[in-house]
Structures are given as structure tokens and as C-alpha cells.
Coordinates of C-alpha atoms (C1' of nucleotides) in Angstrom, one line a residue:
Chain A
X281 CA -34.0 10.9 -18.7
X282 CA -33.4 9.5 -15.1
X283 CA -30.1 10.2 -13.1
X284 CA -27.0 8.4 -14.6
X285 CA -24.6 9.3 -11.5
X286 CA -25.2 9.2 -7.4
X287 CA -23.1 10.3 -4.9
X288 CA -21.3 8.3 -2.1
X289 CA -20.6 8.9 1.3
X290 CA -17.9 7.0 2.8
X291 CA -19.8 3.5 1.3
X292 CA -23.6 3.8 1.4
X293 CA -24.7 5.5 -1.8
X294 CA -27.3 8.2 -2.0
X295 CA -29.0 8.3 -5.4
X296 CA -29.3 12.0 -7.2
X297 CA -32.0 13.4 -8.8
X298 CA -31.5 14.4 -12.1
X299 CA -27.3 15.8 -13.4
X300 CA -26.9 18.0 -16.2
X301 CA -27.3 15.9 -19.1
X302 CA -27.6 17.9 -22.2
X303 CA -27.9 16.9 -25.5
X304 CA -25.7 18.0 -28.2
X305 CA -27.1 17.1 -31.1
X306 CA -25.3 16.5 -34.4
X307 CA -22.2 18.9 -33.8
X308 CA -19.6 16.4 -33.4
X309 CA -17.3 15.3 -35.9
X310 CA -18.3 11.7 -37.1
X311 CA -21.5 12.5 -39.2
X312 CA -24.8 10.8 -38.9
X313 CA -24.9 10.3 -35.2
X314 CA -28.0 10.9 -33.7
X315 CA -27.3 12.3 -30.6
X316 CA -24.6 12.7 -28.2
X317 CA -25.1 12.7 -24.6
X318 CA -23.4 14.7 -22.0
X319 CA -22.7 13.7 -18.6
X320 CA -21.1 15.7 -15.9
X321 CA -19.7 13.9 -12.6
X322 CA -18.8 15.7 -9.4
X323 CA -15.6 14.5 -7.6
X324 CA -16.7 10.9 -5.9
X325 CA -20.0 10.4 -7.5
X326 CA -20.7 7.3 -9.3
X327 CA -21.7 6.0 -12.3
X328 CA -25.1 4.2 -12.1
X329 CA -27.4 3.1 -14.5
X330 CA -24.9 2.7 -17.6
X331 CA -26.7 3.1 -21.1
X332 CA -28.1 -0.4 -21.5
X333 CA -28.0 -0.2 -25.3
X334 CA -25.3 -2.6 -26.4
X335 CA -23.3 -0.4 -29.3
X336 CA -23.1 2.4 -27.5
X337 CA -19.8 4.1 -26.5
X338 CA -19.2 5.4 -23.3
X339 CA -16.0 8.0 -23.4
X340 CA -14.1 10.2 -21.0
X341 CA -14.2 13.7 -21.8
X342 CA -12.4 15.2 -19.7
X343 CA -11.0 14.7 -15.8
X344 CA -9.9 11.1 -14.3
X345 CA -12.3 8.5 -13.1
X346 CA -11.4 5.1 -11.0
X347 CA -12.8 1.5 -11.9
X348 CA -13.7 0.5 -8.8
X349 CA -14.7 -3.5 -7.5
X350 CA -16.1 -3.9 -4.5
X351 CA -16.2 -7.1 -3.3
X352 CA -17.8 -6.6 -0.2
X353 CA -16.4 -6.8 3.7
X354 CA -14.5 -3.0 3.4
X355 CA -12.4 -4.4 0.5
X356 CA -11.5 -2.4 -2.5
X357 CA -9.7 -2.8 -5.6
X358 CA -9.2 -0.1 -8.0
X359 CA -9.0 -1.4 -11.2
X360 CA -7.9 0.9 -13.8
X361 CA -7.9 4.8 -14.1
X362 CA -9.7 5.9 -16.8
X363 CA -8.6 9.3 -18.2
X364 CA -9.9 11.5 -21.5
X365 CA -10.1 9.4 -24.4
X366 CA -10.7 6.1 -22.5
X367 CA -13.7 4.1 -23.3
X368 CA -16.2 3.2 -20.0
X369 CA -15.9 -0.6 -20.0
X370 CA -19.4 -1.2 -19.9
X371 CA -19.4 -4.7 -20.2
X372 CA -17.4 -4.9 -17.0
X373 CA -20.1 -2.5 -15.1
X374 CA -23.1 -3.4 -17.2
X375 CA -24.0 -6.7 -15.2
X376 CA -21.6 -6.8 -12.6
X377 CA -23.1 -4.6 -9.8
X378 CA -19.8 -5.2 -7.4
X379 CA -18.0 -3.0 -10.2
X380 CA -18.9 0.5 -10.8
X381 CA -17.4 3.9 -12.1
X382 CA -16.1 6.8 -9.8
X383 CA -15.0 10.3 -10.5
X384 CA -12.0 11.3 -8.9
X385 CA -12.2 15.1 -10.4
X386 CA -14.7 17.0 -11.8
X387 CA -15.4 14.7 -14.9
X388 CA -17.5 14.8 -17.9
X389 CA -18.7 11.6 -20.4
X390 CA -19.4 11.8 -23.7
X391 CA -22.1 9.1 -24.9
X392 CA -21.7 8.2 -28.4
X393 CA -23.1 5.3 -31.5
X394 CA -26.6 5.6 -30.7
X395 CA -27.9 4.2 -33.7
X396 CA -28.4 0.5 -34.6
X397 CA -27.5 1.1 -38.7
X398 CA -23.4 -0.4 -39.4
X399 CA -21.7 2.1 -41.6
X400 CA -20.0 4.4 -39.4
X401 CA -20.6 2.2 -36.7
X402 CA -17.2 0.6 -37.6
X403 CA -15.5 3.5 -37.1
X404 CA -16.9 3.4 -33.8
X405 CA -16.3 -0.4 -33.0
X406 CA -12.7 -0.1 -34.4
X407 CA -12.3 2.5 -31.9
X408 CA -13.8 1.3 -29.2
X409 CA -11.9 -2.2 -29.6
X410 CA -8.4 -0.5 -29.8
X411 CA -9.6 1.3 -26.6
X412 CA -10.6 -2.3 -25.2
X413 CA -7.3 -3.6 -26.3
X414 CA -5.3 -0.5 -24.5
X415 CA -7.5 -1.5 -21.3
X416 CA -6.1 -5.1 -21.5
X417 CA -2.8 -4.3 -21.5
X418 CA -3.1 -2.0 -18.9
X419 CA -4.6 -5.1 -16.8
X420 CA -2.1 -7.2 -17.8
X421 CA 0.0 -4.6 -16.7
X422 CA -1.6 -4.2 -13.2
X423 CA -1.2 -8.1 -13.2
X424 CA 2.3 -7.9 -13.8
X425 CA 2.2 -5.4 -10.9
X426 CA 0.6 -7.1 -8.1
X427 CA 1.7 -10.4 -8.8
X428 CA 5.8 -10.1 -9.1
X429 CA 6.8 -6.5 -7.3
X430 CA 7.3 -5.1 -3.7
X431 CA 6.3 -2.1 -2.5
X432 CA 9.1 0.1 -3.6
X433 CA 8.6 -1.5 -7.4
X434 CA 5.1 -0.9 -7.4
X435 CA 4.8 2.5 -6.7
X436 CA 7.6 3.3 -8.7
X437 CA 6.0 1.6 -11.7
X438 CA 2.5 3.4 -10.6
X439 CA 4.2 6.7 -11.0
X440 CA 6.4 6.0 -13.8
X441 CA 3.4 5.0 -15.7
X442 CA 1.0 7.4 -14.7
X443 CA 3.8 10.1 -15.6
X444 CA 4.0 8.4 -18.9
X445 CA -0.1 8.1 -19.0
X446 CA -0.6 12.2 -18.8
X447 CA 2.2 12.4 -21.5
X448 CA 4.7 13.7 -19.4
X449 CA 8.2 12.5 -21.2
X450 CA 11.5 11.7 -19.5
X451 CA 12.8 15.6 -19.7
X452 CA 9.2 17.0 -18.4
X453 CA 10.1 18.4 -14.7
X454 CA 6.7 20.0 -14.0
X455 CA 4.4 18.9 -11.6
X456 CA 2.9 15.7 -12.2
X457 CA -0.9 16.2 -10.6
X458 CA -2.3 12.7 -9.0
X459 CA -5.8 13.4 -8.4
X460 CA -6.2 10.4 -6.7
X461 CA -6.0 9.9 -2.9
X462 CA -3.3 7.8 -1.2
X463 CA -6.4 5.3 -0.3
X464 CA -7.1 4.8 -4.3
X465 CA -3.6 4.6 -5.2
X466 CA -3.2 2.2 -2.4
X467 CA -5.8 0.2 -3.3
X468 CA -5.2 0.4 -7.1
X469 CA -1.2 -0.8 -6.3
X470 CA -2.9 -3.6 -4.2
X471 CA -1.1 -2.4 -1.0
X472 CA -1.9 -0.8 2.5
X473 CA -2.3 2.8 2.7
X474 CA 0.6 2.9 5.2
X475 CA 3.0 1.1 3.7
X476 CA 2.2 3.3 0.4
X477 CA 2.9 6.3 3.0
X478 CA 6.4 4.7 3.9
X479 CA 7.5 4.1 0.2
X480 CA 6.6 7.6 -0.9
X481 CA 8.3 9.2 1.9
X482 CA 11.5 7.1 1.2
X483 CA 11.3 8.2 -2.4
X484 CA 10.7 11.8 -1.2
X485 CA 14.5 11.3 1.0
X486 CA 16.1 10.0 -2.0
X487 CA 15.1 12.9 -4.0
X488 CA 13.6 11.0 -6.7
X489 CA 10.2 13.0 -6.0
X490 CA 9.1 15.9 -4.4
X491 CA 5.7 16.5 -3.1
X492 CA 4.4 20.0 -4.2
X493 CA 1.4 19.3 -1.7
X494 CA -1.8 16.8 -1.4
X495 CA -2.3 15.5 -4.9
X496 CA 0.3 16.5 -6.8
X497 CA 4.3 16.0 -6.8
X498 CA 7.2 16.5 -8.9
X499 CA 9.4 14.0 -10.9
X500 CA 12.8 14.7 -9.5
X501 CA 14.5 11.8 -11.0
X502 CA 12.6 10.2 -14.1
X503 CA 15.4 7.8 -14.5
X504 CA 15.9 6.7 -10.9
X505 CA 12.1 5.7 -11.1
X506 CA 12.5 3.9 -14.2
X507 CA 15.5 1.5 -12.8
X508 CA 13.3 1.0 -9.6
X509 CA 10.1 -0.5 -12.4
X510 CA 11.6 -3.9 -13.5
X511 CA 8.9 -3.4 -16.3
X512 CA 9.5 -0.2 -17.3
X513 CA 10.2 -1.1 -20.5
X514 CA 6.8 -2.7 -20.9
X515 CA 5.2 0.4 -19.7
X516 CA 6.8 2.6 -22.3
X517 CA 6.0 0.2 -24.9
X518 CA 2.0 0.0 -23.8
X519 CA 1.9 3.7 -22.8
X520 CA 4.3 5.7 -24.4
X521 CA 3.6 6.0 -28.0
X522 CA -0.1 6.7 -28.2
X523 CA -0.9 8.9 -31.1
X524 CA -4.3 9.4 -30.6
X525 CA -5.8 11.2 -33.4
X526 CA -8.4 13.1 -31.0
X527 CA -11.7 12.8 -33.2
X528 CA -13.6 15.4 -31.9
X529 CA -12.6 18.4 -33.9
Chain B
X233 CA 5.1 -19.8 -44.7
X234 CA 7.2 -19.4 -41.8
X235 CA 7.2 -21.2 -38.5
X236 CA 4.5 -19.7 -36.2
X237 CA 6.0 -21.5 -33.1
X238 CA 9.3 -22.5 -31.0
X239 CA 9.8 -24.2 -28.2
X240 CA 11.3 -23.9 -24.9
X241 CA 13.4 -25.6 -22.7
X242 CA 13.6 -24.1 -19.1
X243 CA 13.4 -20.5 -20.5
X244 CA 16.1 -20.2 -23.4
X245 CA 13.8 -20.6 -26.8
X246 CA 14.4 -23.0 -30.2
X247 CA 13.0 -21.6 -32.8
X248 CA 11.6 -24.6 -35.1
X249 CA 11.3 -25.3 -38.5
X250 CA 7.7 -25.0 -40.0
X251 CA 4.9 -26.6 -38.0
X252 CA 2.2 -28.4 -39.5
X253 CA 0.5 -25.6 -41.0
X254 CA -2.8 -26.5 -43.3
X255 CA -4.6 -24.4 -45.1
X256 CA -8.1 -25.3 -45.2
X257 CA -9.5 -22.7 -47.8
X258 CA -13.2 -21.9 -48.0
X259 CA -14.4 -24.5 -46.1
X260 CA -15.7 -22.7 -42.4
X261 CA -19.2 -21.5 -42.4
X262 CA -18.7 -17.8 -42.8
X263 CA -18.9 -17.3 -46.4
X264 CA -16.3 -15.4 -48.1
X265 CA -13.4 -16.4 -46.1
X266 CA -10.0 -16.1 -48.0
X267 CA -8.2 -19.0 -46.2
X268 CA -8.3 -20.2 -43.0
X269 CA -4.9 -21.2 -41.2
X270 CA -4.5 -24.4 -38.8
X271 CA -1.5 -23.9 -36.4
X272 CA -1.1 -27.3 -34.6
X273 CA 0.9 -26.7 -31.0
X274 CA 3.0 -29.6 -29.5
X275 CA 3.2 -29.3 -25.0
X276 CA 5.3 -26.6 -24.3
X277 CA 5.4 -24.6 -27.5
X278 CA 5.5 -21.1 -27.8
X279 CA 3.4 -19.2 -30.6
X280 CA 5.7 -16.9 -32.3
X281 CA 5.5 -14.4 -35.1
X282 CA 1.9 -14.1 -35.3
X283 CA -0.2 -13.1 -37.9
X284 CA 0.9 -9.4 -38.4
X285 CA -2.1 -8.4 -40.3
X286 CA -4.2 -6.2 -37.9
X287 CA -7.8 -7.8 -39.2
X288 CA -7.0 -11.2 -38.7
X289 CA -8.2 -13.1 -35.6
X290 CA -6.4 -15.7 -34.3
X291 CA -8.8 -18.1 -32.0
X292 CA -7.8 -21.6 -30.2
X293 CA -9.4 -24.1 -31.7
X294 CA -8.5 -27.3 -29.2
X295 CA -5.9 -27.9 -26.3
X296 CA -5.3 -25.4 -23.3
X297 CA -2.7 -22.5 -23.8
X298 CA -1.1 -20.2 -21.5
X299 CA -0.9 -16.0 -21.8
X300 CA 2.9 -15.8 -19.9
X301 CA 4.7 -12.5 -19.3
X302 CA 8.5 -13.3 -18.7
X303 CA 9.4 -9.9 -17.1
X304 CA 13.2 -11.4 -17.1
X305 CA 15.0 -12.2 -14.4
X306 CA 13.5 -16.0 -14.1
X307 CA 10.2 -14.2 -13.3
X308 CA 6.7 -15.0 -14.8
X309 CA 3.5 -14.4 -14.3
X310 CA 0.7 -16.0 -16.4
X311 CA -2.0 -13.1 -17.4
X312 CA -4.8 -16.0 -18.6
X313 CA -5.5 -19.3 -19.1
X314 CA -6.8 -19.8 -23.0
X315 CA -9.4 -22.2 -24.1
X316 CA -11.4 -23.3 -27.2
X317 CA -13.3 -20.4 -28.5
X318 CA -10.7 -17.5 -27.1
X319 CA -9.4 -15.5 -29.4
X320 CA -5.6 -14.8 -28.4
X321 CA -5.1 -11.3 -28.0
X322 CA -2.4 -10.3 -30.4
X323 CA -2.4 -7.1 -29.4
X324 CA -0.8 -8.3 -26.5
X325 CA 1.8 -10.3 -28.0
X326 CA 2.7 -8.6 -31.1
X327 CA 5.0 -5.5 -29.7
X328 CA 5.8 -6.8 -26.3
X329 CA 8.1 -9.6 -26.8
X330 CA 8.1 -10.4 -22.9
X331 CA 4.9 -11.4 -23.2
X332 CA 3.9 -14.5 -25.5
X333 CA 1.6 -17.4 -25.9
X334 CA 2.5 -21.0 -24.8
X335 CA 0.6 -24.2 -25.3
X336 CA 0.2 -26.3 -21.9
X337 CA -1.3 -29.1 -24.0
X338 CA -1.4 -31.0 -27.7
X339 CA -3.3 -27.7 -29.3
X340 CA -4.5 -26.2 -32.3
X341 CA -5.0 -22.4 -33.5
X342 CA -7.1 -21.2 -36.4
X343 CA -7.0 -18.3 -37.8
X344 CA -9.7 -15.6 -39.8
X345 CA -10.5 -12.9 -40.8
X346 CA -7.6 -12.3 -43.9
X347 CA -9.5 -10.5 -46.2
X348 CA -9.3 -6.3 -45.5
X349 CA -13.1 -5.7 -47.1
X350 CA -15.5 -5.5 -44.2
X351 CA -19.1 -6.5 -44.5
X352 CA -18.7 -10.1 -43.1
X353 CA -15.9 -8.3 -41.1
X354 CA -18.7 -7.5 -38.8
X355 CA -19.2 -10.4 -37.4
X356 CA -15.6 -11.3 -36.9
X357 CA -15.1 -7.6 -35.5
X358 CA -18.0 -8.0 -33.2
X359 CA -16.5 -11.4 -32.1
X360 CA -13.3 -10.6 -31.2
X361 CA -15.0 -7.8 -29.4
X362 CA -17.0 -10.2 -27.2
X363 CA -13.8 -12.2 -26.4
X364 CA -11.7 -9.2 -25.6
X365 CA -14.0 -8.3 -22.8
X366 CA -14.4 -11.7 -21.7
X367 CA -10.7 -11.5 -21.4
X368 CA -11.0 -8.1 -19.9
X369 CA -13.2 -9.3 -17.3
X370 CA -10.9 -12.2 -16.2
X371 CA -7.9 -9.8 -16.2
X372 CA -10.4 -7.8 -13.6
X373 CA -11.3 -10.8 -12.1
X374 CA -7.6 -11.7 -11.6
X375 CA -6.4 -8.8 -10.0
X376 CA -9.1 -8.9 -7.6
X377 CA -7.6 -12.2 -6.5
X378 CA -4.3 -11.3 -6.4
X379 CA -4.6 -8.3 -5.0
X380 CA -6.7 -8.6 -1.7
X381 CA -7.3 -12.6 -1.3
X382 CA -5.0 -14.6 0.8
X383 CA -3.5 -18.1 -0.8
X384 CA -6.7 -20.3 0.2
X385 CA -9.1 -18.2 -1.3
X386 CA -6.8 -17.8 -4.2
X387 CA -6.6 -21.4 -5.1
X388 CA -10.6 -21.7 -4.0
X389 CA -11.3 -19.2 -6.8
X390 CA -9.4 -20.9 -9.1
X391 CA -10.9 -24.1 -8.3
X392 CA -13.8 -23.0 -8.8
X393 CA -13.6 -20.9 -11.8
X394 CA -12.2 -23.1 -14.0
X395 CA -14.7 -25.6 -13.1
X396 CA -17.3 -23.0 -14.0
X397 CA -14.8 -22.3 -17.4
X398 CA -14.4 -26.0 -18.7
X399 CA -18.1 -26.4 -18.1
X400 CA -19.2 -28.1 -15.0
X401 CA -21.6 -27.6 -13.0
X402 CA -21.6 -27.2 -9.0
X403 CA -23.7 -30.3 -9.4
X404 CA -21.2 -32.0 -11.7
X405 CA -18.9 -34.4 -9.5
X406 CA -16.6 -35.8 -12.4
X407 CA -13.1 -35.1 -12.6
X408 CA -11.5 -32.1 -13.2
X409 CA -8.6 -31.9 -15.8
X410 CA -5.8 -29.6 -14.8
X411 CA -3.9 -29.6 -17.5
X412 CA -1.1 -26.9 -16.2
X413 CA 1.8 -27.9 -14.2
X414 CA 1.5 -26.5 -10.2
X415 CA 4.0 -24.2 -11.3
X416 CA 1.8 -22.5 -14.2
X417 CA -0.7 -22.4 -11.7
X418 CA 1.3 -20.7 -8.5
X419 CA 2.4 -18.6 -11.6
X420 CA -1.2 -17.5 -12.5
X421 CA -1.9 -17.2 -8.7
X422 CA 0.8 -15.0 -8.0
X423 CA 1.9 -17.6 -5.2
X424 CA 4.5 -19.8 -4.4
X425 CA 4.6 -23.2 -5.9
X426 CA 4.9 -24.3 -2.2
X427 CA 2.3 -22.3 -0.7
X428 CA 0.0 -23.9 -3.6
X429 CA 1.0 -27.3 -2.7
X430 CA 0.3 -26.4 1.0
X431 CA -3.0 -25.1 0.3
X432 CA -4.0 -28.0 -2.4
X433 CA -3.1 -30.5 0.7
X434 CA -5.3 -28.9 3.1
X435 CA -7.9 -29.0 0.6
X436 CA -7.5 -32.6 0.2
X437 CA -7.3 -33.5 4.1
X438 CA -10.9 -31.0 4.4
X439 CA -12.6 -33.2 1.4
X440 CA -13.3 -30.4 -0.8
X441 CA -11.1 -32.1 -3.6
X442 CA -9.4 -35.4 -4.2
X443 CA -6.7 -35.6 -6.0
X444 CA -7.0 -38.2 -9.2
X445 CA -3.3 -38.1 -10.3
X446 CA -0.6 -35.1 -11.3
X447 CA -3.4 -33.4 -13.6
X448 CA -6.9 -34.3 -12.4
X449 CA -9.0 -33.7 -9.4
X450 CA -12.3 -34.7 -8.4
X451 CA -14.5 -32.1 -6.5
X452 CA -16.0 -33.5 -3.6
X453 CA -17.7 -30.4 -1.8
X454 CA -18.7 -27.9 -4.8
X455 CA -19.8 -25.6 -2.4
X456 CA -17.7 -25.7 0.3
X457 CA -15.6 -24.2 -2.5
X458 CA -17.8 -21.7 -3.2
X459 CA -17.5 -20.3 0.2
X460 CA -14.1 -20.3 0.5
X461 CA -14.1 -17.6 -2.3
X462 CA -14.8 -14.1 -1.4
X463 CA -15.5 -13.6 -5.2
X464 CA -17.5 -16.7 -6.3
X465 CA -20.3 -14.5 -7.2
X466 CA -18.4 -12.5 -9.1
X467 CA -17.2 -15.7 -10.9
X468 CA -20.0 -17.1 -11.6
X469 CA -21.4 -13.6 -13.0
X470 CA -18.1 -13.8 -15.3
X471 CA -17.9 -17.5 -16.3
X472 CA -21.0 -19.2 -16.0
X473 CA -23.6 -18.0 -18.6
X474 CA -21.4 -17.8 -21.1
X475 CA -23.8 -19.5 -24.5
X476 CA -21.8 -19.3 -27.3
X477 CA -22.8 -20.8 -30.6
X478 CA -19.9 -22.0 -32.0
X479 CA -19.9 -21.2 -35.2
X480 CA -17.6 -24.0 -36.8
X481 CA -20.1 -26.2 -37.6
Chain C
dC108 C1' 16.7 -50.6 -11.8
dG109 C1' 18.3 -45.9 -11.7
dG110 C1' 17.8 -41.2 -13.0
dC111 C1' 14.9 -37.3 -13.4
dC112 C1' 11.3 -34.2 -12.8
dC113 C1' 7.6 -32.7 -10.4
dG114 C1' 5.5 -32.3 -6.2
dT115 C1' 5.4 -32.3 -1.1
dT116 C1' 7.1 -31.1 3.6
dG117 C1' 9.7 -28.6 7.3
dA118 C1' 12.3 -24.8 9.5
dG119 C1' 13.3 -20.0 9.6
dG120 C1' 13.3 -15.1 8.1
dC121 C1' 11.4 -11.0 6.3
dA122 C1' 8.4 -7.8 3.9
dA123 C1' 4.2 -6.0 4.5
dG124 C1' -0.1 -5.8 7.1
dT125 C1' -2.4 -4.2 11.4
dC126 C1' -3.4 -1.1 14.9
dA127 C1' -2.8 3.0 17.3
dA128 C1' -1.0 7.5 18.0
dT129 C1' 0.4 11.6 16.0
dC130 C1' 1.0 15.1 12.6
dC131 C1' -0.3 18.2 9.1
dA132 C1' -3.1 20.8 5.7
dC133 C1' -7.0 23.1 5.2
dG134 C1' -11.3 25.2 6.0
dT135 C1' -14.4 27.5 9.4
dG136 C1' -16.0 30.4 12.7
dG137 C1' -15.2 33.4 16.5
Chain D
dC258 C1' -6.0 37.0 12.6
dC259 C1' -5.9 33.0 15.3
dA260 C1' -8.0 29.0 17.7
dC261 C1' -10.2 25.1 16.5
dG262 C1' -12.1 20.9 14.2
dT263 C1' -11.8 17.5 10.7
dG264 C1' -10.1 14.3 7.6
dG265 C1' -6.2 12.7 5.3
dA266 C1' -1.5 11.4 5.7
dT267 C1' 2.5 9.9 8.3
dT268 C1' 5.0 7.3 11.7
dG269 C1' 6.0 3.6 15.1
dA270 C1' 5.6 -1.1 17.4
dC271 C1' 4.0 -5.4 16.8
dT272 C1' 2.3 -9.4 14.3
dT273 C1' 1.8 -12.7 10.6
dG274 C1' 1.3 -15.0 6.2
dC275 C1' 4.0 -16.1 2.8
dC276 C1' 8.5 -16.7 0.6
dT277 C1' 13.0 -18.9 0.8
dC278 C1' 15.8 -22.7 0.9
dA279 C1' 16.7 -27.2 1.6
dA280 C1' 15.5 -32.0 2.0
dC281 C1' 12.5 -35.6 1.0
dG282 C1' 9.2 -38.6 -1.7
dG283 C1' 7.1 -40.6 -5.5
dG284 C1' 5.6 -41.4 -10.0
dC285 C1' 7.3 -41.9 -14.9
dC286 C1' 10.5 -43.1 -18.5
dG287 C1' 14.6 -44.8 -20.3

DNA sequence: CGGCCCGTTGAGGCAAGTCAATCCACGTGG
DNA sequence: CCACGTGGATTGACTTGCCTCAACGGGCCG
């Protein structure tokens, strides 16, 4: 098998010999699949060379990834987040070479449906449209985002939701880990990274958050966020009540 | 039946008695269809308690229609533009009642897939699966727009993808039908409906467009176009190959 | 012919971007 | 253990593109 991941380095990308890649066999719990693939990421590696064949699944095992677009000229717009359970959308990487995948943690994929036969593959396809669905409101969301909010009402959403995304609920006051740097949320919230700086440190004065250090902080005041997102409603309703029956058993 | 559809009148909503709704039995070329609904949309109207029924697929048939979210507070932003062949994404509409379906011209809906047996489900399945990452892609696409491209290259893009969408080619010089108002359009744009004008003038005054009346252009300089948009490669990637056998025959 | 809606234009203000300097956390090596 | 280097994060001063608001124009329909 060739490399399915390279590195990058502040833009130009080194390819990677060979990542571990192993082969599970039939151990998972949908029967008949012919094998399931394993691929582990490093923090800031990408995704390259995405399993052409067209029914296959690509999934999120276990850490966060970034949908990146890169449209040239320094530019970048984060997408989406992708975290465990989320479906690669391949057809957005597949053919579009300006959009690719990126590990923000240690990650690992899970590469299922190789086989061609129906039957169980509409367990599969089920699953992978609801995923496809979820992704679509979350772009509709992220729409709604850039499109109609300041500053102050995007990053409140961004946290709100991501709070919401982990499964975090209203009472949780633990630390709310956000892998990402302030460069990917800025660029995911459409913003500059300083004026992303500026909002967090208001919110830090008004005691709605507390930063517990680089990448993660602490949800002082769930409801103050909440009244800050003029769609938080619509984030509860996409994000809130997933009750994901985690297949893998 | 109920009524699938209301209108609206600057933002508060009639609901209306039953539409013309025909039922056109087994009469599409996928064999084994149940029934096959018609929903017939006047300018204007909003689609409204769709087809509950998770299976069914709901596709538009003729006319232009409008994905809206209406965050409150006299805000909206349009998610999509729908055309014939989409397939409206009720899983967007059906639990988030701030976001809804509205016809921008005369247009019909049909809808599939009522049966719950699978086998020619398939198909349908594997359909509605093409066109929700067709729609994923333009969401993508959308938020690259909005989020790092100033108002001219915003309105280039649009320009020039819907061109691409209706059909025409950058050699095509007939007119170009825009059947939304220039507020639905600052709306998808995440602009202001000055700014648009503004921009739309310049256009005109540069001969890269003429203006034909209050819902047609004519593209004079294709290209010129072209390179206004950061992204036109990225549109043409999304829209351009798209060769669909429409199945209706 | 008059009203209405949609679209265009102009003047002015502000939120956010830009650029540059500084600060801080963190790892490294002396 | 501390000085140092590095990259990310924060802050400040300045600039600007777009929004706001208000007035105007021009088709379209009664």
C-alpha cells in the first residue's frame, strides 16, 4: 500500500513514506466486510491520496481533524471539524485538490465498505448519508455564521457549538479542550487571528470563559455564551441530540 | 392531503388551502413506484410540512427555489440556490423551522421514493446521495466566498457559477436569466443589497455584463469574469461536469 | 396618470482588517 | 536551575471596505 498521509511544513508539503496502516481483518461489528483499514495521522499531517473506490467509507476514529480549502495566495478557510464518528467527505477531497484533510491531534481513520456486493452496503450508505446530512447542516450552519454575525457572535456560537459538539451539556464545568490553534479557529470563523485574540480576551474579562492554558479553556458561563449566539437555538437543534448508536462494538 | 405550501408577505406567513397536488401513480420510469407526488409552487411560496417519511425524496422538477434561513430578527441568509434535478434536503427543513424552502419562480416539486422496501431504493438512495454532496460542495464553495472574498469577487463568482449551473458555456454569449430579486442575491452573498448594486454597476460600466432588464443579463467578457474570481477553478471543478441522465424520460 | 416596489446613488460612520511591536508559554541547552 | 530561543498569542495604532441611512429614479400595474 503507498502513503495515504504527508506532512506539512508551514505550506509546502513533504510526502511520507509509508504510516502504519494495518489491516484488521473481519473483527468489526458489521459482518461480511472484507477488510478494514487503519490509518494513523500525526498532529498536522495530511490526508493525501483518499481511497479512490467510490463506496467506500472513510471515518474518524478517534482525535479531531480540520477540512481545509486552500485557495491559493496564503488564504485559508477551514471548513468543518471533523471529530470521531464523522465521515471523511471524500467527494469534496476526491477531485478537488485545493481541499484536503488535516489532523489537528494525534488522529486515527477507520476505512470501511470495501466490497462492491449491496446487502449490508445499505447499512453503510444509510450511515454514511445521515453523516453527509449532519455535515450539511453544519455548513449551513457555518453559512449562517459568516454571513449574518460579528466577531463577538461568532466566536460565541464557535464555542457554544463546539461545547455542544464534544457533548459537554449546559451544567458540564470541566474544561472544554480546543485542539485547534487560534489560526484554525480564526480561519474556520472566517475572521483575523487578532481580532479572534480581542474577542476571547473580552470574553475572558467578562468571566464567561477562562483559559486553563493554550488549547483548552473552561465554560464559565454556558448561558451567557448562549444569549451572545443569535442561533443558538439552531445549534442545539443540529448538535444537541445526537444519539449515535456507536457501531463498533 | 394537506397543503404542502404557504405564502409570504414581507416575512409574516399564510398558510393556504391545498395546492394543486396531482398524483401521477406509476407512471415515472423507475418501476415499482407507489405514487409519485406533483407539488406545483406559485412566486414567492414557501414549501411547508414536507413529506415526513424519512425514504421519500423530494426533487424540483421545474422553476428556481431558494434554501432561506430566517435567523429572526429581519435577518436571512439564503444557504442555496435550487434547480431542476436537486433534491431539497429535508433534512434541513424538517426540524429546523427557521430554515425553509421558497420558490423564486412558477415551480414544481416531485416527490419518490414512498415505498419502505429497498431494492429499487438503491437507486433513489444512491441519488439523493449524489445530490447531497453536490449540495455539500456548494455549501463549501459558499463559505469560501463568503468568508475570505471581498464584494467583487463575490458577485464575479456568482456570475459565473450560475452561468456554469444553468448550463452555459464561457463561450455561450446569450442572456442570462436571474430569476432572484437583488435582495435574494445580496442575501446569498452575505452583502448588502447596495454594495451588490454598486458592484453590478461597475460591472456594467467595465463590459463584463450588460444588463437586459430586472432579471436578465448578457455576459459580455466570460473571462474577464473568470479572473475576477479567486475561486473560478474551484467552480468550474464543482459545477461544470456535472452529466446527469435525467431519469424522467 | 399616480402609486408602489425595486433598484440605484451619495454621504458618513464603524467594525474589522492590517501591520508592527510586545508578551508569554514552553522546550532546550549550558 | 536559569538564560535563552522560538513560535504562538496578545495588544495597540492606523486604515479601509462595507454597512447604514436617506434620497432619488425608473419601470410596472392598477
Amino acid at each position: 500500500m503507498g502513503s495515504f498521509a504527508e506532512d506539512t511544513i508551514n505550506g509546502s508539503e513533504l510526502i511520507h513514506p509509508p504510516i502504519l496502516t494495518q489491516v484488521l481483518g473481519r473483527s468489526l461489528g458489521a459482518g461480511g466486510q472484507l477488510g478494514v483499514k487503519r490509518i494513523d495521522l500525526r498532529p498536522q499531517q495530511r490526508l493525501v491520496r483518499a481511497p479512490a473506490h467510490d463506496r467506500q467509507v472513510l471515518m474518524v476514529g478517534e482525535g479531531v481533524l480540520s477540512l481545509d480549502a486552500l485557495p491559493g495566495k496564503g488564504q485559508r478557510q477551514i471548513l468543518d471539524f471533523l471529530m470521531a464518528g464523522d465521515v471523511i467527505p471524500l467527494s469534496a477531497i476526491q477531485f478537488l485538490p485545493t481541499i484536503s484533510v488535516r489532523a489537528l491531534t494525534k488522529a486515527t481513520l477507520v476505512c470501511t465498505g470495501d466490497q462492491d456486493e449491496d446487502e449490508c452496503n445499505l447499512r453503510d450508505m444509510r450511515n454514511s448519508r445521515d453523516q453527509l446530512q449532519s455535515q450539511l447542516q453544519r455548513a449551513h450552519l457555518q453559512q449562517l455564521l459568516v454571513g449574518h454575525m460579528d466577531a463577538e457572535a461568532r466566536v460565541a456560537s464557535f464555542v457554544f457549538a463546539f461545547a455542544l459538539r464534544v457533548g459537554a451539556d449546559a451544567q458540564t464545568r470541566s474544561s472544554l479542550e480546543l485542539p485547534m490553534s487560534r489560526d484554525d479557529m480564526a480561519d474556520y470563523l472566517a475572521m483575523n487571528r487578532d481580532t479572534l485574540s480581542r474577542v476571547m480576551m473580552r470574553f475572558e474579562t467578562q468571566l464567561l470563559i477562562a483559559r486553563l492554558n493554550r488549547h483548552a479553556i473552561r465554560v464559565l458561563n454556558f448561558e451567557g455564551l448562549r444569549q451572545l449566539s443569535p442561533v443558538a437555538s439552531l445549534i442545539a437543534a443540529i448538535l444537541g441530540r445526537h444519539e449515535k448508536s456507536g457501531a463498533t462494538a
